[in-house]
Amino acid sequence: MSPHSSTVAGIGEPPEQAEFRAAARAFLAANAQPKRDVSPWEIHFHTSADDAREAFERGRAWQRTMFEHGFAGLTYPTALGGRGGSAWHERIYAEEAANWDVSSRFIASTISMLGPTLMKHATPDQQAHYVPRLLSGEYAFCQLFSEPGAGSDLAGLATRAVGDGDEFVVSGQKVWNSAAQFCNWGMLLVRTDPDVPKHRGITFLLVDMSSPGIEVRPLVQATGASEFNEVFLNEVRVPVANVIGEINGGWAPARTVLSNESAFIGSSPSVGAIGKLRILADRAGRSADPIVRQRLADVHTREWLLRVMGARIMAAVRQRQPPPMDPSILKLFVAGNRVRSGNLAVELGGLGAVTGDDEISQWIQAELLGRFSISIGGGTNEVQKNNLSERALGLPKEYRNDHELPWKDVPRG
Ligand SMILES: Cc1cc2nc3c(=O)[nH]c(=O)nc-3n(C[C@H](O)[C@H](O)[C@H](O)COP(=O)(O)OP(=O)(O)OC[C@H]3O[C@@H](n4cnc5c(N)ncnc54)[C@H](O)[C@@H]3O)c2cc1C
């Protein structure tokens, strides 16, 4: 029986779905702790390197457990380690898992980004090798995209790969690579042809992070933890067999990764703040204040809309259909919500909450600070607005002077 007594999920369900729901409940009951036993204020905010590693490995272990019991990759083919299910399997599992303290954390984000990319752009042999290892967490992939000179303008990247027989020799630098110090594989964008315009000379590689020549340097944040890294590549040899998509055609799989990243960030269940804001309003004796009530209703409505949009996009992604709306809208929406909920949390918590070190204060601080990372990672708000205006609304494109120039002739600072 689910620990969530108020759930109506499952009423009137067809037998096949009811059977799957019962199996998911039994699996969760046997392997996880009910959420009600865990503090609602728990935050994923690491204060040391050990803390970050421990959280990463805990997420990876949970992914392995799901895989071993047939609950990882519910819509992936059984031949690739999945369950061969439909969107309803994902929906039912998500409804049940919401009652339990379970998360694959970082691994979930890479599966969301790389899984659909492999299904769309990889060869059958590559799928047979990488997809089961991705779904089990055996291969944990970091994203080696951004560079000191290529963030928003990702297609301007400069890390070079030169062919040498059946290998590429890669040299360059990446930055802001989340969890790269814990991952054993990386998805890497490299420049393979500098003589053509920037989007046309990029190749997408999968790289074993233990390859000689890779150095990962954690970047220490103000919190004391290192969630990001610089990654230096010095004549790293990567087999040509690790190219996903076409040589010089890496922009297509990169776009698939980025659009799934936006969808994942937007539909992540960790973005809901309304329950805690209501508790804060009660504690502050302001639940009857009409202005506070209006702002709570605003956060509630926006979080609900986000959940519905996220569910629609993720259902399409899992069915390998084009998303029903541009994922940039989700990313922008979640960043905007974070500002509203963070402001309200600080106002309800009072000034003491901004400096306190009890768990509620720490949650409020994380809510306040989280607005910055969420509006940058996976593409900044400004870039998402450009995407929306150009891709979704068909507005005139931003002026660019480097689209037809060979990459090597584009002036760089
Ligand atoms: C939490 C987090 C996690 C991340 N994880 C990873 C990761 O795992 N792997 C990885 O490769 N990268 C990662 N990144 C890097 C992220 O993708 C980049 O920070 C982001 O793309 C912005 O690039 P930049 O930092 O170089 O800023 P810049 O591109 O230099 O932008 C600077 C400012 O200029 C604005 N700007 C730039 N171009 C335009 C334009 N055309 N129109 C209007 N405004 C513009 C931007 O919006 C921004 O405000 C992460 C970043 C964060 C914050």
Coordinates of C-alpha atoms and ligand atoms in Angstrom, one line a residue:
M1 CA 0.0 0.0 0.0
S2 CA 1.3 3.4 -0.9
P3 CA 2.3 5.6 2.2
H4 CA 0.5 8.5 0.5
S5 CA -3.1 8.1 1.8
S6 CA -4.6 10.8 -0.2
T7 CA -3.7 9.4 -3.6
V8 CA -6.5 8.7 -6.0
A9 CA -4.1 7.4 -8.6
G10 CA -5.1 3.9 -9.8
I11 CA -8.9 4.2 -9.4
G12 CA -10.7 2.6 -12.4
E13 CA -7.4 1.6 -14.1
P14 CA -7.3 -1.1 -16.7
P15 CA -5.9 -4.4 -15.3
E16 CA -2.6 -4.2 -17.0
Q17 CA -1.9 -0.7 -15.5
A18 CA -3.2 -1.8 -12.1
E19 CA -0.9 -4.8 -12.2
F20 CA 2.1 -2.6 -13.0
R21 CA 1.2 -0.1 -10.3
A22 CA 1.1 -2.9 -7.8
A23 CA 4.5 -4.1 -9.0
A24 CA 5.9 -0.6 -8.7
R25 CA 4.5 -0.2 -5.1
A26 CA 5.9 -3.6 -4.1
F27 CA 9.3 -2.7 -5.5
L28 CA 9.4 0.7 -3.8
A29 CA 8.1 -0.7 -0.5
A30 CA 10.9 -3.3 -0.5
N31 CA 13.7 -1.0 -1.5
A32 CA 13.0 2.6 -0.4
Q33 CA 12.1 4.8 2.6
P34 CA 8.7 6.6 2.6
K35 CA 9.0 10.3 2.0
R36 CA 6.9 11.1 5.1
D37 CA 9.8 9.7 7.2
V38 CA 12.2 12.2 5.7
S39 CA 12.4 15.9 6.6
P40 CA 10.5 18.0 3.9
W41 CA 13.3 20.6 4.3
E42 CA 16.0 18.3 3.1
I43 CA 18.0 20.1 0.4
H44 CA 20.4 18.9 -2.2
F45 CA 23.0 21.6 -1.4
H46 CA 26.4 20.1 -0.7
T47 CA 28.8 21.7 1.7
S48 CA 31.8 19.6 1.1
A49 CA 33.4 17.4 -1.6
D50 CA 32.7 14.2 0.4
D51 CA 29.1 15.2 0.7
A52 CA 28.7 15.8 -3.1
R53 CA 30.4 12.4 -3.9
E54 CA 28.3 10.6 -1.4
A55 CA 25.1 12.1 -2.9
F56 CA 26.3 11.2 -6.4
E57 CA 27.0 7.6 -5.5
R58 CA 23.7 7.2 -3.6
G59 CA 21.9 8.3 -6.8
R60 CA 23.9 5.9 -8.8
A61 CA 23.2 3.0 -6.5
W62 CA 19.5 3.8 -6.7
Q63 CA 19.7 3.7 -10.5
R64 CA 21.4 0.3 -10.3
T65 CA 18.6 -1.0 -8.0
M66 CA 15.9 0.2 -10.4
F67 CA 17.8 -1.4 -13.3
E68 CA 18.1 -4.7 -11.6
H69 CA 14.4 -4.8 -10.8
G70 CA 13.2 -3.8 -14.3
F71 CA 12.2 -0.2 -13.4
A72 CA 14.9 1.7 -15.2
G73 CA 14.3 2.8 -18.8
L74 CA 10.6 1.9 -18.7
T75 CA 10.0 2.9 -22.4
Y76 CA 13.4 1.7 -23.7
P77 CA 13.4 -1.6 -25.7
T78 CA 13.9 -4.8 -23.6
A79 CA 16.9 -5.7 -25.9
L80 CA 18.6 -2.5 -24.6
G81 CA 17.9 -3.2 -20.9
G82 CA 14.6 -1.3 -20.7
R83 CA 11.1 -2.5 -20.0
G84 CA 9.6 -1.9 -23.5
G85 CA 6.7 0.0 -21.9
S86 CA 4.6 3.0 -22.9
A87 CA 4.2 6.5 -21.5
W88 CA 1.7 5.2 -19.0
H89 CA 4.4 3.1 -17.4
E90 CA 6.4 6.2 -16.7
R91 CA 3.4 8.1 -15.4
I92 CA 2.3 5.4 -13.0
Y93 CA 5.9 4.8 -11.8
A94 CA 6.4 8.6 -11.3
E95 CA 3.1 8.8 -9.3
E96 CA 4.1 5.9 -7.0
A97 CA 7.8 7.0 -6.7
A98 CA 6.6 10.5 -5.6
N99 CA 5.7 9.0 -2.2
W100 CA 9.2 7.6 -1.6
D101 CA 12.6 9.2 -0.8
V102 CA 14.2 8.0 -4.1
S103 CA 16.2 9.8 -6.7
S104 CA 19.0 8.9 -9.1
R105 CA 20.1 12.5 -8.9
F106 CA 22.7 13.4 -11.5
I107 CA 22.4 10.1 -13.3
A108 CA 18.7 10.8 -14.0
S109 CA 19.7 14.0 -15.8
T110 CA 22.3 12.3 -18.0
I111 CA 19.9 9.5 -18.9
S112 CA 17.3 12.2 -19.9
M113 CA 19.8 14.0 -22.0
L114 CA 21.9 11.1 -23.6
G115 CA 19.3 8.3 -23.7
P116 CA 17.1 10.0 -26.4
T117 CA 20.3 11.1 -28.2
L118 CA 21.6 7.6 -28.5
M119 CA 18.2 6.3 -29.6
K120 CA 18.0 9.0 -32.3
H121 CA 21.6 9.3 -33.5
A122 CA 23.7 6.2 -32.5
T123 CA 24.2 3.1 -34.6
P124 CA 22.5 -0.2 -33.5
D125 CA 25.9 -1.5 -32.2
Q126 CA 26.5 1.7 -30.2
Q127 CA 23.0 1.5 -28.8
A128 CA 23.5 -2.2 -27.8
H129 CA 26.7 -1.2 -26.0
Y130 CA 25.9 2.2 -24.3
V131 CA 22.2 2.2 -23.6
P132 CA 22.2 -0.7 -21.0
R133 CA 25.2 0.7 -19.3
L134 CA 23.6 4.2 -19.3
L135 CA 20.4 2.8 -17.8
S136 CA 22.2 0.8 -15.1
G137 CA 24.4 3.7 -14.1
E138 CA 27.5 1.6 -14.9
Y139 CA 28.5 4.4 -17.2
A140 CA 27.9 7.8 -15.6
F141 CA 28.3 10.5 -18.3
C142 CA 29.3 14.1 -17.7
Q143 CA 28.6 16.8 -20.2
L144 CA 31.8 18.1 -21.8
F145 CA 30.3 20.9 -23.9
S146 CA 31.1 24.4 -22.5
E147 CA 34.5 26.1 -22.9
P148 CA 36.0 29.3 -21.5
G149 CA 35.2 30.9 -24.9
A150 CA 32.1 28.9 -25.8
G151 CA 29.0 28.9 -23.5
S152 CA 26.0 30.5 -25.0
D153 CA 27.8 30.4 -28.3
L154 CA 28.5 26.7 -27.9
A155 CA 28.9 26.2 -31.7
G156 CA 32.0 28.4 -31.5
L157 CA 33.9 25.7 -29.4
A158 CA 37.6 25.3 -30.0
T159 CA 38.6 21.9 -28.5
R160 CA 40.4 20.3 -31.5
A161 CA 40.2 16.7 -32.7
V162 CA 42.6 15.5 -35.4
G163 CA 42.1 12.1 -37.1
D164 CA 44.9 9.6 -36.7
G165 CA 44.0 6.2 -38.2
D166 CA 41.0 4.9 -36.4
E167 CA 41.4 7.4 -33.5
F168 CA 40.9 11.1 -32.9
V169 CA 43.6 13.0 -30.9
V170 CA 41.8 15.6 -28.8
S171 CA 43.3 18.7 -27.1
G172 CA 41.5 21.6 -25.5
Q173 CA 39.7 22.8 -22.4
K174 CA 36.2 22.4 -21.1
V175 CA 34.6 24.2 -18.1
W176 CA 31.6 24.1 -15.8
N177 CA 31.3 20.3 -16.2
S178 CA 28.9 19.2 -13.5
A179 CA 30.0 16.0 -11.6
A180 CA 32.9 15.3 -14.1
Q181 CA 35.1 14.3 -11.1
F182 CA 32.7 11.4 -10.3
C183 CA 31.8 10.3 -13.9
N184 CA 33.6 7.6 -15.8
W185 CA 32.4 8.6 -19.2
G186 CA 31.9 12.0 -21.0
M187 CA 29.8 13.3 -23.9
L188 CA 32.3 15.5 -25.7
L189 CA 32.0 18.1 -28.4
V190 CA 35.1 18.7 -30.5
R191 CA 36.0 20.7 -33.6
T192 CA 37.0 18.4 -36.4
D193 CA 36.9 20.8 -39.3
P194 CA 38.0 24.4 -38.7
D195 CA 37.6 25.3 -42.4
V196 CA 33.8 25.3 -42.5
P197 CA 31.2 27.5 -40.7
K198 CA 31.1 26.7 -37.0
H199 CA 28.0 24.5 -36.8
R200 CA 29.2 22.2 -39.6
G201 CA 32.7 21.2 -38.3
I202 CA 31.7 19.8 -34.9
T203 CA 31.8 16.1 -33.9
F204 CA 30.1 14.4 -30.9
L205 CA 32.2 11.8 -29.1
L206 CA 31.8 9.6 -26.2
V207 CA 35.0 9.5 -24.1
D208 CA 36.3 7.2 -21.4
M209 CA 37.2 9.6 -18.6
S210 CA 40.1 7.4 -17.5
S211 CA 41.8 7.9 -20.9
P212 CA 45.4 9.2 -20.6
G213 CA 45.6 13.0 -21.1
I214 CA 42.4 13.9 -19.2
E215 CA 42.7 16.0 -16.1
V216 CA 39.7 17.0 -14.1
R217 CA 40.1 20.0 -11.8
P218 CA 37.2 20.6 -9.4
L219 CA 36.1 24.3 -9.0
V220 CA 35.5 25.2 -5.4
Q221 CA 32.3 27.1 -4.8
A222 CA 31.4 29.5 -2.0
T223 CA 29.6 26.6 -0.2
G224 CA 32.8 24.6 0.0
A225 CA 31.6 22.0 -2.4
S226 CA 32.7 21.4 -6.0
E227 CA 29.8 20.7 -8.2
F228 CA 31.6 21.8 -11.3
N229 CA 35.0 21.2 -12.9
E230 CA 37.4 22.3 -15.5
V231 CA 38.4 19.5 -17.7
F232 CA 41.7 19.6 -19.6
L233 CA 42.3 17.4 -22.6
N234 CA 45.9 16.9 -23.7
E235 CA 46.3 14.7 -26.8
V236 CA 43.6 12.3 -25.6
R237 CA 43.0 9.4 -28.0
V238 CA 39.4 8.6 -28.7
P239 CA 38.3 5.8 -31.1
V240 CA 36.5 6.9 -34.2
A241 CA 34.0 4.2 -33.3
N242 CA 32.9 6.5 -30.4
V243 CA 31.5 9.1 -32.8
I244 CA 27.7 9.6 -32.3
G245 CA 26.1 10.7 -35.5
E246 CA 28.3 11.8 -38.4
I247 CA 31.8 13.2 -38.3
N248 CA 31.3 17.0 -38.6
G249 CA 27.6 16.4 -38.0
G250 CA 27.8 16.6 -34.2
W251 CA 25.6 19.7 -33.9
A252 CA 22.5 17.5 -34.5
P253 CA 23.1 15.1 -31.5
A254 CA 24.3 18.2 -29.4
R255 CA 20.9 19.9 -30.1
T256 CA 19.1 16.7 -29.0
V257 CA 21.0 16.7 -25.7
L258 CA 20.3 20.4 -25.1
S259 CA 16.7 20.3 -25.8
N260 CA 16.3 17.2 -23.5
E261 CA 18.3 19.1 -20.9
S262 CA 15.8 22.0 -20.9
A263 CA 12.9 19.6 -20.7
F264 CA 14.5 17.7 -17.8
I265 CA 15.3 20.9 -15.8
G266 CA 11.8 22.1 -16.4
S267 CA 10.1 18.9 -15.4
S268 CA 12.3 18.0 -12.5
P269 CA 10.1 17.2 -9.4
S270 CA 12.7 19.0 -7.2
V271 CA 11.4 22.4 -8.3
G272 CA 8.2 22.4 -6.3
A273 CA 8.2 24.9 -3.4
I274 CA 4.6 25.5 -2.7
G275 CA 4.2 22.9 0.2
K276 CA 7.0 24.5 2.1
L277 CA 5.9 28.0 1.4
R278 CA 2.5 27.2 2.9
I279 CA 4.2 25.9 6.1
L280 CA 6.3 29.0 6.3
A281 CA 3.2 31.2 5.9
D282 CA 1.6 29.3 8.8
R283 CA 4.7 29.6 11.0
A284 CA 4.8 33.4 10.3
G285 CA 1.1 33.7 11.1
R286 CA 0.4 35.1 7.7
S287 CA -1.7 32.4 6.1
A288 CA -4.8 34.7 6.2
D289 CA -2.9 37.7 4.7
P290 CA -4.6 38.3 1.3
I291 CA -1.4 39.4 -0.3
V292 CA 0.5 36.4 0.9
R293 CA -2.4 34.2 -0.2
Q294 CA -2.4 35.7 -3.6
R295 CA 1.4 35.1 -4.0
L296 CA 1.0 31.5 -2.7
A297 CA -1.7 31.0 -5.3
D298 CA 0.6 32.4 -8.0
V299 CA 3.4 30.0 -7.1
H300 CA 0.9 27.1 -6.8
T301 CA -0.6 27.8 -10.3
R302 CA 2.7 28.2 -12.0
E303 CA 4.1 25.0 -10.4
W304 CA 1.0 23.2 -11.6
L305 CA 1.3 24.5 -15.1
L306 CA 5.0 23.5 -15.1
R307 CA 4.1 20.0 -14.1
V308 CA 1.5 19.7 -16.8
M309 CA 3.9 21.1 -19.5
G310 CA 6.7 18.9 -18.2
A311 CA 4.6 15.8 -18.3
R312 CA 3.5 16.5 -21.9
I313 CA 7.0 17.1 -23.1
M314 CA 8.5 14.1 -21.3
A315 CA 5.7 11.8 -22.6
A316 CA 6.6 12.9 -26.1
V317 CA 10.3 12.4 -25.5
R318 CA 9.8 8.9 -24.1
Q319 CA 7.7 8.0 -27.2
R320 CA 10.5 9.5 -29.3
Q321 CA 8.0 12.1 -30.7
P322 CA 8.8 15.8 -31.3
P323 CA 7.9 17.8 -28.1
P324 CA 4.4 19.5 -28.2
M325 CA 6.0 22.8 -27.3
D326 CA 9.5 24.2 -27.3
P327 CA 11.4 23.0 -24.2
S328 CA 12.9 26.4 -23.8
I329 CA 9.6 27.6 -22.5
L330 CA 9.8 25.2 -19.6
K331 CA 13.4 26.2 -18.8
L332 CA 12.3 29.9 -18.7
F333 CA 9.2 29.1 -16.7
V334 CA 11.1 27.2 -14.0
A335 CA 13.7 30.0 -13.7
G336 CA 11.0 32.6 -13.3
N337 CA 9.2 30.5 -10.7
R338 CA 12.4 30.1 -8.7
V339 CA 12.6 33.9 -8.4
R340 CA 9.0 34.2 -7.2
S341 CA 9.2 31.3 -4.7
G342 CA 12.7 32.4 -3.4
N343 CA 11.4 36.0 -2.8
L344 CA 8.4 34.7 -1.0
A345 CA 10.4 32.3 1.1
V346 CA 12.7 35.0 2.3
E347 CA 9.9 37.3 3.1
L348 CA 8.0 34.7 5.1
G349 CA 11.2 33.4 6.8
G350 CA 12.3 36.8 7.8
L351 CA 15.9 38.2 7.8
G352 CA 17.1 35.6 10.3
A353 CA 16.5 32.9 7.8
V354 CA 19.0 34.4 5.4
T355 CA 21.8 33.8 7.9
G356 CA 20.5 31.0 10.1
D357 CA 21.9 27.4 9.9
D358 CA 18.9 25.4 10.9
E359 CA 17.4 23.2 8.2
I360 CA 14.5 25.6 7.3
S361 CA 16.9 28.5 7.0
Q362 CA 19.2 26.4 4.8
W363 CA 16.3 25.5 2.6
I364 CA 15.4 29.2 2.2
Q365 CA 19.0 30.1 1.4
A366 CA 19.1 27.4 -1.2
E367 CA 15.8 28.6 -2.7
L368 CA 17.2 32.1 -2.9
L369 CA 20.5 31.2 -4.4
G370 CA 19.2 28.5 -6.7
R371 CA 17.7 31.1 -9.0
F372 CA 21.2 31.9 -10.4
S373 CA 22.3 28.5 -11.4
I374 CA 18.9 27.5 -12.8
S375 CA 18.8 30.6 -15.0
I376 CA 22.3 29.8 -16.5
G377 CA 22.8 26.0 -16.6
G378 CA 21.5 24.3 -19.7
G379 CA 21.5 27.7 -21.5
T380 CA 20.8 31.1 -20.0
N381 CA 17.4 32.9 -19.9
E382 CA 18.5 35.2 -22.7
V383 CA 19.5 32.3 -24.9
Q384 CA 16.2 30.5 -24.2
K385 CA 14.3 33.7 -25.2
N386 CA 16.3 33.8 -28.5
N387 CA 15.4 30.1 -29.1
L388 CA 11.7 30.8 -28.5
S389 CA 11.6 33.9 -30.6
E390 CA 13.4 32.2 -33.5
R391 CA 12.2 28.6 -33.3
A392 CA 8.8 28.8 -31.8
L393 CA 7.5 32.3 -32.9
G394 CA 9.4 32.5 -36.2
L395 CA 10.6 36.1 -35.5
P396 CA 13.6 37.4 -37.5
K397 CA 16.8 35.8 -36.5
E398 CA 19.4 37.7 -34.3
Y399 CA 22.0 39.3 -36.5
R400 CA 25.1 37.0 -36.8
N401 CA 28.2 37.8 -38.7
D402 CA 29.8 34.4 -38.3
H403 CA 27.3 32.0 -39.8
E404 CA 28.8 31.6 -43.2
L405 CA 32.4 32.3 -42.3
P406 CA 34.8 29.3 -41.8
W407 CA 35.2 28.8 -38.1
K408 CA 39.0 29.5 -38.3
D409 CA 38.3 33.0 -39.7
V410 CA 35.8 34.1 -37.0
P411 CA 37.5 36.7 -34.8
R412 CA 37.9 35.5 -31.2
G413 CA 38.8 37.3 -28.0
Ligands
LIG1 C1 24.4 24.9 -12.7 C2 25.1 24.8 -13.9 C3 25.5 23.6 -14.5 C4 26.2 23.5 -15.6 N1 26.6 22.3 -16.1 C5 27.3 22.2 -17.2 C6 27.8 20.9 -17.7 O1 27.6 19.9 -17.0 N2 28.5 20.8 -18.8 C7 28.7 21.9 -19.6 O2 29.4 21.8 -20.6 N3 28.4 23.2 -19.2 C8 27.7 23.3 -18.0 N4 27.3 24.6 -17.5 C9 27.7 25.7 -18.3 C10 26.5 26.4 -19.0 O3 26.0 25.7 -20.1 C11 27.0 27.8 -19.4 O4 27.3 28.5 -18.2 C12 25.9 28.6 -20.2 O5 25.7 28.0 -21.4 C13 26.3 30.1 -20.4 O6 27.6 30.2 -20.9 P1 28.7 31.1 -20.3 O7 28.8 30.8 -18.8 O8 29.9 31.0 -21.1 O9 28.1 32.6 -20.4 P2 28.2 33.5 -21.7 O10 27.8 32.7 -22.9 O11 29.5 34.2 -21.8 O12 27.1 34.6 -21.4 C14 27.3 35.7 -20.6 C15 26.0 36.6 -20.6 O13 25.7 37.1 -21.9 C16 24.4 36.7 -22.3 N5 24.4 36.4 -23.7 C17 25.3 35.6 -24.4 N6 24.9 35.5 -25.7 C18 23.7 36.2 -25.8 C19 22.9 36.5 -26.9 N7 23.1 36.0 -28.2 N8 21.8 37.2 -26.7 C20 21.5 37.8 -25.5 N9 22.3 37.5 -24.4 C21 23.4 36.8 -24.6 C22 24.1 35.5 -21.5 O14 22.7 35.3 -21.3 C23 24.8 35.8 -20.1 O15 24.0 36.6 -19.4 C24 26.6 24.7 -16.3 C25 26.3 25.9 -15.8 C26 25.6 26.0 -14.6 C27 25.2 27.4 -14.0

